[in-house]
Short mmCIF file of C-alpha atoms in Angstrom, two decimals:
data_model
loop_
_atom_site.label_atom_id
_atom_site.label_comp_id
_atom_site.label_asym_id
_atom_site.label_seq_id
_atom_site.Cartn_x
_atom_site.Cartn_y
_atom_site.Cartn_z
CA UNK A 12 139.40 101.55 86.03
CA UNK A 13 137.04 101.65 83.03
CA UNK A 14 137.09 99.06 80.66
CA UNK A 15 135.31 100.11 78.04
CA UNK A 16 136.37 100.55 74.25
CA UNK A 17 135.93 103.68 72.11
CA UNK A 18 134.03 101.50 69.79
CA UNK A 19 131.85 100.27 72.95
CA UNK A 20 130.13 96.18 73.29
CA UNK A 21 128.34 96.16 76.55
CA UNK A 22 127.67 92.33 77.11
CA UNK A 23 130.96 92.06 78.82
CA UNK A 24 129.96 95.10 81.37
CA UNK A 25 127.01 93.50 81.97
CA UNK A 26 128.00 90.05 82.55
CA UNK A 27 130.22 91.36 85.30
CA UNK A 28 127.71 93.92 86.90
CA UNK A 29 125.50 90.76 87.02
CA UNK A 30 127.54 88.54 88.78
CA UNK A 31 128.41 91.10 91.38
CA UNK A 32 124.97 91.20 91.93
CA UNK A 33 123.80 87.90 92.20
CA UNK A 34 126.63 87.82 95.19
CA UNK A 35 125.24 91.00 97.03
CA UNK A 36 122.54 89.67 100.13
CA UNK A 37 119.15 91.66 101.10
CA UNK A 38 117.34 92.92 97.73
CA UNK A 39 114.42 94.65 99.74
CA UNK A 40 111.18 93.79 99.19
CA UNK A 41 109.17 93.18 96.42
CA UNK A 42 105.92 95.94 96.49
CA UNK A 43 103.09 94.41 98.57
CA UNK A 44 100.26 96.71 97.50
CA UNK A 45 99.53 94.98 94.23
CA UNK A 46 99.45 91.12 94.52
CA UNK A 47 100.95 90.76 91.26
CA UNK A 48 103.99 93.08 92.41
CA UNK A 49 103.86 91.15 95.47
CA UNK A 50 104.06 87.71 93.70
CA UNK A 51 107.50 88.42 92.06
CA UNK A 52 110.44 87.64 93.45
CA UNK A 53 112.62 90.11 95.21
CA UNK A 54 115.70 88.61 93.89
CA UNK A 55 114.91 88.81 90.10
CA UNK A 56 117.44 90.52 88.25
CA UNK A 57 117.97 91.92 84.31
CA UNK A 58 119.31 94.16 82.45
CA UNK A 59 119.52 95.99 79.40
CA UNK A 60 121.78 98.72 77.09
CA UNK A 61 120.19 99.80 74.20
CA UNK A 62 122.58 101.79 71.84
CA UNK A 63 121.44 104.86 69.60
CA UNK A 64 120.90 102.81 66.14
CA UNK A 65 118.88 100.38 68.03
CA UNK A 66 121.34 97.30 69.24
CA UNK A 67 120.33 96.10 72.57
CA UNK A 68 122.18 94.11 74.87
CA UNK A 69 121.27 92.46 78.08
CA UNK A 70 122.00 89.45 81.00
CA UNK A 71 119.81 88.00 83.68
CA UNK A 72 116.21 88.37 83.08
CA UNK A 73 116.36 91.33 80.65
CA UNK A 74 113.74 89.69 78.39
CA UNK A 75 110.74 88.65 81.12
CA UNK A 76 107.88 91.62 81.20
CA UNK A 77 107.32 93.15 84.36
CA UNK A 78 104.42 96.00 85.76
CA UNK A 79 106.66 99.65 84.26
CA UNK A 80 104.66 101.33 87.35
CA UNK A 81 106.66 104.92 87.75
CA UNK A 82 109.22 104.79 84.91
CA UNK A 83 105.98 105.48 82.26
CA UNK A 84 105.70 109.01 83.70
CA UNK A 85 109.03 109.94 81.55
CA UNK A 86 107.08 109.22 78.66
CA UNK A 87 103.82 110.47 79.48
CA UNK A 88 105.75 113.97 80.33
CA UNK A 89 107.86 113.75 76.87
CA UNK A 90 104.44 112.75 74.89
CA UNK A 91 102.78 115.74 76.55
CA UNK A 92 106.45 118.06 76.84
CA UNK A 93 106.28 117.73 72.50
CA UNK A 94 102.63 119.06 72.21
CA UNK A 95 102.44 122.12 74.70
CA UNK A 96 105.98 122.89 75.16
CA UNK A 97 106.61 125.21 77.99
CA UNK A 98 102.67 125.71 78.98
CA UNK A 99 102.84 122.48 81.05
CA UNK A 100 105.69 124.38 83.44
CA UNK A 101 102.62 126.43 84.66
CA UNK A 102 101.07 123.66 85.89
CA UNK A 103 104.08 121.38 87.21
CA UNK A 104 106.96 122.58 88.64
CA UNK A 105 111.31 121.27 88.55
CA UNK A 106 111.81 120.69 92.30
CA UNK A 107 112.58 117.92 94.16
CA UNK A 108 110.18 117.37 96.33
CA UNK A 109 111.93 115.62 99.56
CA UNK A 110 108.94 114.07 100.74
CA UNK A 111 106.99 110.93 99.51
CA UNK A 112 105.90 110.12 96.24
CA UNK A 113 102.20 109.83 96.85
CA UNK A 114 102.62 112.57 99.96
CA UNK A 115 99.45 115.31 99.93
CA UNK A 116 102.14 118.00 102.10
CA UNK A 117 103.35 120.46 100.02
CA UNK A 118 100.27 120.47 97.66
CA UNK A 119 98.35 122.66 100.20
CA UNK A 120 100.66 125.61 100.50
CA UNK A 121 101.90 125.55 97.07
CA UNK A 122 98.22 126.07 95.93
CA UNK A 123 97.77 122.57 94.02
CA UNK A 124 100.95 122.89 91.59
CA UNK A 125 102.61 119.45 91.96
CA UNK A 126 107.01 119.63 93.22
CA UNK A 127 107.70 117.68 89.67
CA UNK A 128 105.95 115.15 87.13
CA UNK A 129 107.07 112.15 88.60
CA UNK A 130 105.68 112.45 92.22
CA UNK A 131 102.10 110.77 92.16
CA UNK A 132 100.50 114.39 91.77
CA UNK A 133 102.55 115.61 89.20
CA UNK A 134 102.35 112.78 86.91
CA UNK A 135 98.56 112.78 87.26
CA UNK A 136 98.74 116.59 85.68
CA UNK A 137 100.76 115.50 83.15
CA UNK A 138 98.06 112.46 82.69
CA UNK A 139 95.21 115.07 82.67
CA UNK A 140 97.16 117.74 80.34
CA UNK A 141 97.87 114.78 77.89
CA UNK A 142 94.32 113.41 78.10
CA UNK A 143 92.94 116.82 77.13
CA UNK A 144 95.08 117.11 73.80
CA UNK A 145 94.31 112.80 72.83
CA UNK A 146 91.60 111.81 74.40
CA UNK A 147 93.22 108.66 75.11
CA UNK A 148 96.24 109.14 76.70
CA UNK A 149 96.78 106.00 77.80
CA UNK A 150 96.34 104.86 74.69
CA UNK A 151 98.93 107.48 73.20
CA UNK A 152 101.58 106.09 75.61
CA UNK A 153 101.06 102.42 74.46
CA UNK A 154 101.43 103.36 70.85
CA UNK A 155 104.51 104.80 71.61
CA UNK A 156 106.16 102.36 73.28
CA UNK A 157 104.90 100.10 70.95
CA UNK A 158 106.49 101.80 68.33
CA UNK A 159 109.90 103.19 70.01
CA UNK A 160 110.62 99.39 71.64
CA UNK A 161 109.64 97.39 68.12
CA UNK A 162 107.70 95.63 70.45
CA UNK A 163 103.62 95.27 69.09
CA UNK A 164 103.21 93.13 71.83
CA UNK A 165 103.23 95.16 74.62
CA UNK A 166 100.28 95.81 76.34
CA UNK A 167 98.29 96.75 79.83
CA UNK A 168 98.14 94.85 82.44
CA UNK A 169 94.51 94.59 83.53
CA UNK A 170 94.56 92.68 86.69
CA UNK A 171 97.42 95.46 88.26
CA UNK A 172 95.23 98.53 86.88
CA UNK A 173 92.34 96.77 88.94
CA UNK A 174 94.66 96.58 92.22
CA UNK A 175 95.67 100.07 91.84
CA UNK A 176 92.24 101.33 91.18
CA UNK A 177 91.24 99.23 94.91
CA UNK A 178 93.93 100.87 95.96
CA UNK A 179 93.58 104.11 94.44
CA UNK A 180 92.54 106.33 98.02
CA UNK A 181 95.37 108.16 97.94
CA UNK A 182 95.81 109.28 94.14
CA UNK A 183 92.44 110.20 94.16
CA UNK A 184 92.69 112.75 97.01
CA UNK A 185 95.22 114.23 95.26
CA UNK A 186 93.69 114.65 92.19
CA UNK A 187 91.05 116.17 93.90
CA UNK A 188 92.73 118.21 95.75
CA UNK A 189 94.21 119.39 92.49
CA UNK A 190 90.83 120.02 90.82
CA UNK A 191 89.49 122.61 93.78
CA UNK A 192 92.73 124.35 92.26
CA UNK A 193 91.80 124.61 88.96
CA UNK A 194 94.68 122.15 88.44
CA UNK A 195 92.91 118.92 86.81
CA UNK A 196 90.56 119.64 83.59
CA UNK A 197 89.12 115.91 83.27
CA UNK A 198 86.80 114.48 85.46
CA UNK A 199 88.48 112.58 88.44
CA UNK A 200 87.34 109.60 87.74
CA UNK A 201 88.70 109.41 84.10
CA UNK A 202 91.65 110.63 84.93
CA UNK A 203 92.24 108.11 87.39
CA UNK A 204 91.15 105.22 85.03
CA UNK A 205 94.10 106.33 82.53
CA UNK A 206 96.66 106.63 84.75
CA UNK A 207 96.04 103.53 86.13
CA UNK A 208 96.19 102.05 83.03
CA UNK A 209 99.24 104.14 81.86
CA UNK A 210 101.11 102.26 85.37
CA UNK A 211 99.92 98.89 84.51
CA UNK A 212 101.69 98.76 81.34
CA UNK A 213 104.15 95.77 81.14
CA UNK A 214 107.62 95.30 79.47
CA UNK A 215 110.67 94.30 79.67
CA UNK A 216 114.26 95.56 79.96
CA UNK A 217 115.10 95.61 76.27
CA UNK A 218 111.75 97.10 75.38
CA UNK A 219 112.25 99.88 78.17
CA UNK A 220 115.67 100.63 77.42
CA UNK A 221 114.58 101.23 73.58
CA UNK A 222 112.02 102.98 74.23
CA UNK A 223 114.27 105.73 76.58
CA UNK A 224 116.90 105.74 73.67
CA UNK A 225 115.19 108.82 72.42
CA UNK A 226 116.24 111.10 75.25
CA UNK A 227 120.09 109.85 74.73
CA UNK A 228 119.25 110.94 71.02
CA UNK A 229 118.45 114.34 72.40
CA UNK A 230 114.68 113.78 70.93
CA UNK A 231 114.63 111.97 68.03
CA UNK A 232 112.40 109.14 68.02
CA UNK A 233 113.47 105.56 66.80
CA UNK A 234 112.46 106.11 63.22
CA UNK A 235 114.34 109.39 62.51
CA UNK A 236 111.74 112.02 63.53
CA UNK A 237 111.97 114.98 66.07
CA UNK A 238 109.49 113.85 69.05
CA UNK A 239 111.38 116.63 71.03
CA UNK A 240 113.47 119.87 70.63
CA UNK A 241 117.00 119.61 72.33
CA UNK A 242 116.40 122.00 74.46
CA UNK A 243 113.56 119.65 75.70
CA UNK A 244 115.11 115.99 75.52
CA UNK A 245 117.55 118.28 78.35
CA UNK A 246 114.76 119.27 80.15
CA UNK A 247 113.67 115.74 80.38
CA UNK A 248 116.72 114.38 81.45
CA UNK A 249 117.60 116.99 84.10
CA UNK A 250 114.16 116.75 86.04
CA UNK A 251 114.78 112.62 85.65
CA UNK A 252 118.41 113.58 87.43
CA UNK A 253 116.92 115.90 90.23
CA UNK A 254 113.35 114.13 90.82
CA UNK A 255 113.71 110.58 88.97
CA UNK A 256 113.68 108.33 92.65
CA UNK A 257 111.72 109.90 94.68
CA UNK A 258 113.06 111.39 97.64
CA UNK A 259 116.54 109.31 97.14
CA UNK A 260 117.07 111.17 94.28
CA UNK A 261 120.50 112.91 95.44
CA UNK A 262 121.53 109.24 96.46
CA UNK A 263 120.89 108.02 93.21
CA UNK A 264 122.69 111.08 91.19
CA UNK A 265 125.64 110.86 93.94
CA UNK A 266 126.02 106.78 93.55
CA UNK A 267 124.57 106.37 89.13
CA UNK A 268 125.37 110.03 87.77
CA UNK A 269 122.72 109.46 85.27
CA UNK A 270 119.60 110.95 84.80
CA UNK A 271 117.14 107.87 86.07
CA UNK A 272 113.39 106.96 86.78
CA UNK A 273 112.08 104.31 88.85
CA UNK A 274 109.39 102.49 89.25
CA UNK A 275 107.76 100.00 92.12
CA UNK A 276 107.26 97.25 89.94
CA UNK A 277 111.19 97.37 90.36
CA UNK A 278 112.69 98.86 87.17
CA UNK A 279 114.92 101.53 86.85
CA UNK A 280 115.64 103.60 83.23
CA UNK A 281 118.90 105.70 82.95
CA UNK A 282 120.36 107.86 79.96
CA UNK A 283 123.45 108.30 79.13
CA UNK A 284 122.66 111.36 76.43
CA UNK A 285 124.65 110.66 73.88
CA UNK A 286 125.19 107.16 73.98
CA UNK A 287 122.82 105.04 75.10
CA UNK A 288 119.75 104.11 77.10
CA UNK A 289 119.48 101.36 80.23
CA UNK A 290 117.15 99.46 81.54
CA UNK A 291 117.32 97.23 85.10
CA UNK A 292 114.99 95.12 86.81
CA UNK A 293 114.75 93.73 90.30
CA UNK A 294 111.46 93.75 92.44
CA UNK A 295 112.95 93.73 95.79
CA UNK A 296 112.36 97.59 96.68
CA UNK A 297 114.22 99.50 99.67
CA UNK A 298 112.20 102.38 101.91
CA UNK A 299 111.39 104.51 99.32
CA UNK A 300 110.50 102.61 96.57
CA UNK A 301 113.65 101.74 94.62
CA UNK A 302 114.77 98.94 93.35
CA UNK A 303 117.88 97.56 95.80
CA UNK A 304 119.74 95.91 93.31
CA UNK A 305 118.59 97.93 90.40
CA UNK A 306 120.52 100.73 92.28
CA UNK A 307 123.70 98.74 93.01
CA UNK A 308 123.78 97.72 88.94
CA UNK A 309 123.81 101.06 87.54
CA UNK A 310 126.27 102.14 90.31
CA UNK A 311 128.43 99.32 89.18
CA UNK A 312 127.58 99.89 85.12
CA UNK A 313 128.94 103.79 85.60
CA UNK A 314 131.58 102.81 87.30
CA UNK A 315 133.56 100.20 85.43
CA UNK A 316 132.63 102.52 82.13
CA UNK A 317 133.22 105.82 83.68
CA UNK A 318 130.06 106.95 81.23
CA UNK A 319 128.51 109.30 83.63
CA UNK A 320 127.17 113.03 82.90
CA UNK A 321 129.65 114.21 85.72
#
């Protein structure tokens, strides 16, 4: 039974989603790729609502900064979404992809046009298409989460960008793969330094659950402006429903019902367009790269609110 108001306070909801939680045993495992991913611990948990004027609530650890990874790839497509419109289609397709996030498979006989933007390959088009119009785009992202979360302080976080760049093998085979397509305009190895960057970025619930708000505002940005049309705050949302986690993605719409995006530093955003924006954090990670309890959370959250695009 729901048990939410029509005039709606979500600290209650929370507060209850929370201590199911902390009662529910195995939270997967924290990512072990990046020793500061690896350092966290699995059983972290916080979380965040942020409603459409701005009001945030949140329980647990919804305050403490942690690596966004994966869930920056919303924005990155939105930033880049608002300045080419429907070009970037051309170079990124709407699928789910079934396999992998960082798998090379289908890049072969689809002739170097990435599934969707938030497997590895298609985010680093989206990366290179947004590059090409800033020349910082990085830098582009951070200002706007800067701005959309209130939050000046947020920032990247060098010693993860380092790790992934170590690290990096995999991305940069696809991106080069990419380029003998004609698929990649910057050089590799600027491309790869940005997204890298773009990954490391560092915030916390409340910050990433303001800073999604805009897509439950069907575009409009924090201070009143149109970042996107309607018809594209929709688009977002609908490839974040189909292609958001990875190859659970059907999992996650059958369990949330929300358009969602993780990330392996263990966060998870979700829209309810509309309404409002979440944000949840827990590091421990199951098979494919989502955050166990982060998953159970939003399941309970939709739930005992019955807010849900279904």
């Amino acid at each position: 039974m729901a048990i939410m108001t029509s005039s709606p306070t979500y600290l209650p909801v929370l507060e209850r989603v929370a201590e199911e939680i902390g009662h529910t045993p195995g939270r997967g495992r924290s990512a072990d790729y990046i020793p500061a991913l690896a350092a966290r611990d699995a059983r972290a948990f916080g979380m965040a609502v942020a409603e459409l004027d701005g009001t945030v609530y949140g329980v647990g650890d919804w305050r403490e900064p942690f690596s966004a990874q994966s869930i920056t790839k919303v924005f990155t497509l939105a930033l880049d979404l608002a300045r080419e419109g429907d070009e970037l289609w051309e170079h990124v397709g709407r699928e789910p992809s079934g396999n992998p996030f960082n798998s090379l498979v289908q890049l072969e006989y689809e002739n170097g046009i990435p599934r969707n933007p938030f497997i590895n390959a298609g985010a680093l088009v989206v990366t290179d298409r947004l590059q090409t119009r800033t020349g910082d785009a990085a830098g582009e992202l951070l200002g706007f989460l800067r701005a959309e979360s209130g939050n000046p302080g947020l920032d990247f976080d060098e010693e993860v960008a380092a790790s992934e760049t170590v690290n990096g093998d995999r991305n940069a085979a696809l991106a080069h793969f990419m380029a003998s397509y004609g698929n990649i305009d910057n050089p590799v190895p600027i491309l790869l330094e940005q997204y890298f960057r773009q990954c490391s970025i560092t915030a916390s619930c409340a910050d990433l659950a303001l800073a999604t708000t805009f897509l439950a505002r069907h575009g409009l940005s924090a201070d009143g402006t149109r970042l996107l049309a309607s018809r594209q705050a929709k688009q977002v949302n609908a490839v974040m429903l189909t292609c958001g986690t990875y190859d659970a993605a059907g999992d996650f719409a059958y369990r949330v019902g929300l358009p969602g995006k993780s990330g392996v530093g263990g966060g998870i955003i979700a829209v309810v367009p509309g309404r409002c924006a979440l944000c949840v954090w827990s590091p421990g990670l199951d098979e494919r790269g989502n955050s166990v309890a982060g998953v159970a959370a939003l399941d309970r959250f939709t739930t005992l609110t019955d807010l849900s695009v279904f």
